[in-house]
Every structure is written in C-alpha cells, then in structure tokens.
Amino acid sequence: MSLMDKVKDLLAPDEEETVLYDYECQECETTFTTNDEPESATCEDCGSSDLEEVGRMYAGGGGGAPG
C-alpha cells in the first residue's frame, strides 16, 4: 500500500459519520444547524422548507490511526 493510499484510508469517512448542515431560512432569515439532509430539512422557527445550505461539517467517523 502506497503512502498516499494509507493517508486516504486514515482520512476516509466511516460508515457512522454524522453530517451537520448549516441552513439559512429564506423566509425568516434564521440560521440553524441540523443533521437533516437538504431534501427533508425545514426551518426550526417558522417551518419553511425554503432553505439555503450555508455550511456543512462532518462529525465523528473520519478514520483515524488504529490504537
């Protein structure tokens, strides 16, 4: 296994990785974070589905050196 393959393996997301999305509601201008995917996300304040994804963060998983 090449060094690049080892690096890719260590940094590759695991099956249990959680994706957190940052959305801005286009109706009430609230910004919030949720793990709801864009197809199913709604505003936590007004319930609108007119959202703009403004960020994404990957939590958990992410490989790592065996310990």
PDB file of C-alpha atoms in Angstrom:
ATOM      1  CA  MET A   1       0.000   0.000   0.000  1.00  0.00           C
ATOM      2  CA  SER A   2       1.450   3.352  -1.009  1.00  0.00           C
ATOM      3  CA  LEU A   3       1.774   6.220   1.437  1.00  0.00           C
ATOM      4  CA  MET A   4      -0.995   8.111  -0.379  1.00  0.00           C
ATOM      5  CA  ASP A   5      -3.330   5.103  -0.064  1.00  0.00           C
ATOM      6  CA  LYS A   6      -2.594   4.938   3.669  1.00  0.00           C
ATOM      7  CA  VAL A   7      -3.377   8.656   4.077  1.00  0.00           C
ATOM      8  CA  LYS A   8      -6.629   8.304   2.121  1.00  0.00           C
ATOM      9  CA  ASP A   9      -7.613   5.301   4.261  1.00  0.00           C
ATOM     10  CA  LEU A  10      -6.965   7.196   7.503  1.00  0.00           C
ATOM     11  CA  LEU A  11      -8.925  10.246   6.354  1.00  0.00           C
ATOM     12  CA  ALA A  12     -11.798   8.375   4.711  1.00  0.00           C
ATOM     13  CA  PRO A  13     -15.186   8.827   6.380  1.00  0.00           C
ATOM     14  CA  ASP A  14     -16.505   5.884   8.368  1.00  0.00           C
ATOM     15  CA  GLU A  15     -19.984   4.429   7.988  1.00  0.00           C
ATOM     16  CA  GLU A  16     -21.056   6.073  11.272  1.00  0.00           C
ATOM     17  CA  GLU A  17     -20.073   9.595  10.316  1.00  0.00           C
ATOM     18  CA  THR A  18     -22.639  12.309  11.053  1.00  0.00           C
ATOM     19  CA  VAL A  19     -23.101  15.228   8.685  1.00  0.00           C
ATOM     20  CA  LEU A  20     -24.278  18.509  10.208  1.00  0.00           C
ATOM     21  CA  TYR A  21     -25.761  21.074   7.839  1.00  0.00           C
ATOM     22  CA  ASP A  22     -25.969  24.835   8.408  1.00  0.00           C
ATOM     23  CA  TYR A  23     -29.037  26.382   6.790  1.00  0.00           C
ATOM     24  CA  GLU A  24     -30.364  29.902   6.431  1.00  0.00           C
ATOM     25  CA  CYS A  25     -34.125  30.221   6.121  1.00  0.00           C
ATOM     26  CA  GLN A  26     -35.065  32.420   3.175  1.00  0.00           C
ATOM     27  CA  GLU A  27     -38.361  33.424   4.819  1.00  0.00           C
ATOM     28  CA  CYS A  28     -37.413  34.399   8.385  1.00  0.00           C
ATOM     29  CA  GLU A  29     -33.604  34.684   7.931  1.00  0.00           C
ATOM     30  CA  THR A  30     -32.891  32.328  10.849  1.00  0.00           C
ATOM     31  CA  THR A  31     -29.623  30.379  10.661  1.00  0.00           C
ATOM     32  CA  PHE A  32     -29.532  26.950  12.301  1.00  0.00           C
ATOM     33  CA  THR A  33     -27.639  23.642  12.308  1.00  0.00           C
ATOM     34  CA  THR A  34     -29.244  20.230  11.919  1.00  0.00           C
ATOM     35  CA  ASN A  35     -28.422  16.745  10.686  1.00  0.00           C
ATOM     36  CA  ASP A  36     -31.466  16.826   8.360  1.00  0.00           C
ATOM     37  CA  GLU A  37     -30.475  16.432   4.719  1.00  0.00           C
ATOM     38  CA  PRO A  38     -31.456  19.202   2.291  1.00  0.00           C
ATOM     39  CA  GLU A  39     -34.419  17.236   0.888  1.00  0.00           C
ATOM     40  CA  SER A  40     -36.085  16.914   4.293  1.00  0.00           C
ATOM     41  CA  ALA A  41     -34.894  19.965   6.262  1.00  0.00           C
ATOM     42  CA  THR A  42     -37.321  22.614   7.464  1.00  0.00           C
ATOM     43  CA  CYS A  43     -36.757  25.817   9.439  1.00  0.00           C
ATOM     44  CA  GLU A  44     -36.721  25.272  13.196  1.00  0.00           C
ATOM     45  CA  ASP A  45     -38.503  28.614  13.756  1.00  0.00           C
ATOM     46  CA  CYS A  46     -41.133  29.019  11.025  1.00  0.00           C
ATOM     47  CA  GLY A  47     -41.273  25.535   9.439  1.00  0.00           C
ATOM     48  CA  SER A  48     -40.417  26.729   5.932  1.00  0.00           C
ATOM     49  CA  SER A  49     -38.599  24.407   3.534  1.00  0.00           C
ATOM     50  CA  ASP A  50     -37.185  27.389   1.581  1.00  0.00           C
ATOM     51  CA  LEU A  51     -33.659  26.993   2.945  1.00  0.00           C
ATOM     52  CA  GLU A  52     -30.191  27.767   1.655  1.00  0.00           C
ATOM     53  CA  GLU A  53     -27.373  25.475   2.763  1.00  0.00           C
ATOM     54  CA  VAL A  54     -24.598  27.754   4.040  1.00  0.00           C
ATOM     55  CA  GLY A  55     -22.237  25.195   5.560  1.00  0.00           C
ATOM     56  CA  ARG A  56     -21.531  21.551   6.223  1.00  0.00           C
ATOM     57  CA  MET A  57     -19.498  19.795   8.909  1.00  0.00           C
ATOM     58  CA  TYR A  58     -18.580  16.141   9.258  1.00  0.00           C
ATOM     59  CA  ALA A  59     -18.636  14.895  12.850  1.00  0.00           C
ATOM     60  CA  GLY A  60     -17.468  11.545  14.150  1.00  0.00           C
ATOM     61  CA  GLY A  61     -16.035   8.837  11.983  1.00  0.00           C
ATOM     62  CA  GLY A  62     -13.242  10.183   9.836  1.00  0.00           C
ATOM     63  CA  GLY A  63     -10.941   7.206  10.161  1.00  0.00           C
ATOM     64  CA  GLY A  64      -8.026   7.658  12.468  1.00  0.00           C
ATOM     65  CA  ALA A  65      -4.947   5.754  13.473  1.00  0.00           C
ATOM     66  CA  PRO A  66      -5.599   2.340  14.950  1.00  0.00           C
ATOM     67  CA  GLY A  67      -4.966   2.341  18.642  1.00  0.00           C
TER      68      GLY A  67
END
